[in-house]
Short mmCIF file of C-alpha atoms and ligand atoms in Angstrom, two decimals:
data_model
loop_
_atom_site.label_atom_id
_atom_site.label_comp_id
_atom_site.label_asym_id
_atom_site.label_seq_id
_atom_site.Cartn_x
_atom_site.Cartn_y
_atom_site.Cartn_z
CA MET A 1 0.00 0.00 0.00
CA ASN A 2 1.30 3.41 -0.93
CA LYS A 3 1.55 5.90 1.83
CA MET A 4 -0.64 8.81 0.90
CA SER A 5 0.72 12.26 1.39
CA ILE A 6 -2.73 13.76 1.48
CA LYS A 7 -4.58 13.87 4.74
CA LYS A 8 -8.04 14.74 5.87
CA ASP A 9 -8.73 18.49 6.03
CA ASP A 10 -5.88 19.26 3.63
CA LEU A 11 -6.56 21.89 1.02
CA VAL A 12 -6.05 20.50 -2.48
CA VAL A 13 -6.32 21.61 -6.08
CA VAL A 14 -7.61 19.36 -8.86
CA LEU A 15 -5.04 18.73 -11.59
CA SER A 16 -7.21 17.19 -14.30
CA GLY A 17 -10.74 16.39 -15.30
CA LYS A 18 -13.88 18.48 -15.26
CA ASP A 19 -13.01 20.14 -11.98
CA LYS A 20 -9.47 21.08 -13.04
CA GLY A 21 -8.17 24.09 -11.18
CA LYS A 22 -10.79 23.95 -8.45
CA GLN A 23 -9.82 23.85 -4.82
CA GLY A 24 -11.44 22.05 -1.98
CA LYS A 25 -10.96 20.54 1.42
CA VAL A 26 -10.31 16.82 1.75
CA LEU A 27 -13.26 15.21 3.48
CA GLU A 28 -12.06 11.64 3.42
CA VAL A 29 -9.03 9.64 2.34
CA MET A 30 -9.31 6.08 1.13
CA PRO A 31 -5.74 4.75 1.20
CA LYS A 32 -6.76 1.27 0.04
CA ASP A 33 -8.21 2.65 -3.19
CA GLY A 34 -5.71 5.50 -3.49
CA LYS A 35 -8.66 7.84 -3.62
CA VAL A 36 -9.85 10.92 -1.84
CA ILE A 37 -13.16 12.68 -1.43
CA VAL A 38 -12.91 16.44 -1.78
CA GLU A 39 -15.55 18.93 -0.76
CA LYS A 40 -17.64 20.11 -3.73
CA ILE A 41 -15.35 18.32 -6.23
CA ASN A 42 -16.38 15.56 -8.60
CA MET A 43 -20.04 16.02 -7.76
CA VAL A 44 -22.39 13.38 -9.03
CA SER A 45 -26.15 13.37 -9.09
CA ARG A 46 -27.96 10.62 -7.32
CA HIS A 47 -31.64 10.17 -7.75
CA THR A 48 -33.44 9.55 -4.53
CA LYS A 49 -36.65 7.64 -4.37
CA PRO A 50 -39.69 9.06 -2.67
CA ARG A 51 -39.73 7.70 0.83
CA LYS A 52 -43.37 8.19 1.55
CA GLN A 53 -46.49 8.95 -0.39
CA GLY A 54 -46.65 12.52 -1.62
CA ASP A 55 -42.87 12.78 -1.41
CA GLN A 56 -41.36 13.70 -4.76
CA GLY A 57 -37.94 12.21 -4.40
CA GLY A 58 -35.26 14.17 -6.14
CA ILE A 59 -31.70 14.56 -7.15
CA LEU A 60 -29.05 14.57 -4.52
CA GLN A 61 -25.64 16.06 -5.25
CA LYS A 62 -22.84 14.10 -3.70
CA GLU A 63 -19.06 14.01 -3.88
CA ALA A 64 -17.59 10.98 -5.64
CA PRO A 65 -14.09 9.77 -4.80
CA LEU A 66 -11.29 10.71 -7.16
CA TYR A 67 -7.75 9.43 -7.49
CA ALA A 68 -5.34 11.06 -5.08
CA CYS A 69 -2.82 11.46 -7.92
CA LYS A 70 -5.24 13.86 -9.59
CA VAL A 71 -5.05 16.36 -6.79
CA GLN A 72 -2.20 18.31 -5.31
CA ARG A 73 -1.91 19.94 -1.94
CA VAL A 74 -2.30 23.66 -1.72
CA CYS A 75 -0.53 25.70 0.90
CA PRO A 76 -3.18 27.46 2.99
CA LYS A 77 -0.78 30.31 3.61
CA CYS A 78 0.44 31.31 0.15
CA ASN A 79 -2.40 29.54 -1.68
CA LYS A 80 -0.03 27.87 -4.14
CA PRO A 81 0.11 24.22 -5.07
CA THR A 82 2.99 22.68 -3.22
CA ARG A 83 4.65 19.43 -2.41
CA PRO A 84 5.41 19.66 1.27
CA ALA A 85 9.01 19.36 2.33
CA HIS A 86 10.01 17.75 5.57
CA LYS A 87 11.96 19.87 7.92
CA LEU A 88 13.76 18.65 10.96
CA LEU A 89 13.45 20.96 13.92
CA ALA A 90 16.16 21.53 16.48
CA ASP A 91 14.34 19.35 19.01
CA GLY A 92 14.22 16.46 16.54
CA LYS A 93 10.60 16.93 15.60
CA LYS A 94 9.65 16.62 11.97
CA VAL A 95 7.26 19.07 10.39
CA ARG A 96 5.83 19.52 6.92
CA VAL A 97 6.59 22.88 5.40
CA CYS A 98 5.60 24.60 2.20
CA LYS A 99 8.46 24.71 -0.29
CA LYS A 100 7.26 28.04 -1.61
CA CYS A 101 6.79 30.15 1.50
CA GLY A 102 8.23 28.00 4.29
CA ALA A 103 5.02 27.95 6.29
CA GLU A 104 4.30 24.94 8.41
CA ILE A 105 1.49 23.01 6.79
ZN1 ZN B 1 3.19 28.39 1.13
#
């Protein structure tokens, strides 16, 4: 299993497909499938059946998973797509930093 660099609540940008260039927050990561679910990205329509008489049913918009390789992390600080670098702190702690602006992300 590949270790995914994307984590829940990360801000990502879509690299390809119909939502190319859009940004969203990661709602869920599915490491087994190598997929992620991103807020308001890759929306699909699901028809819902009427549950009771007189109920019309309808179309529900829902996020569908997309491949993690199709998204890239965005630095919340400088708002640029970035591949986080690992920085070793003086106390031996490892942090992820933005390669562009150096902010801890
Ligand atoms: Zn940055």
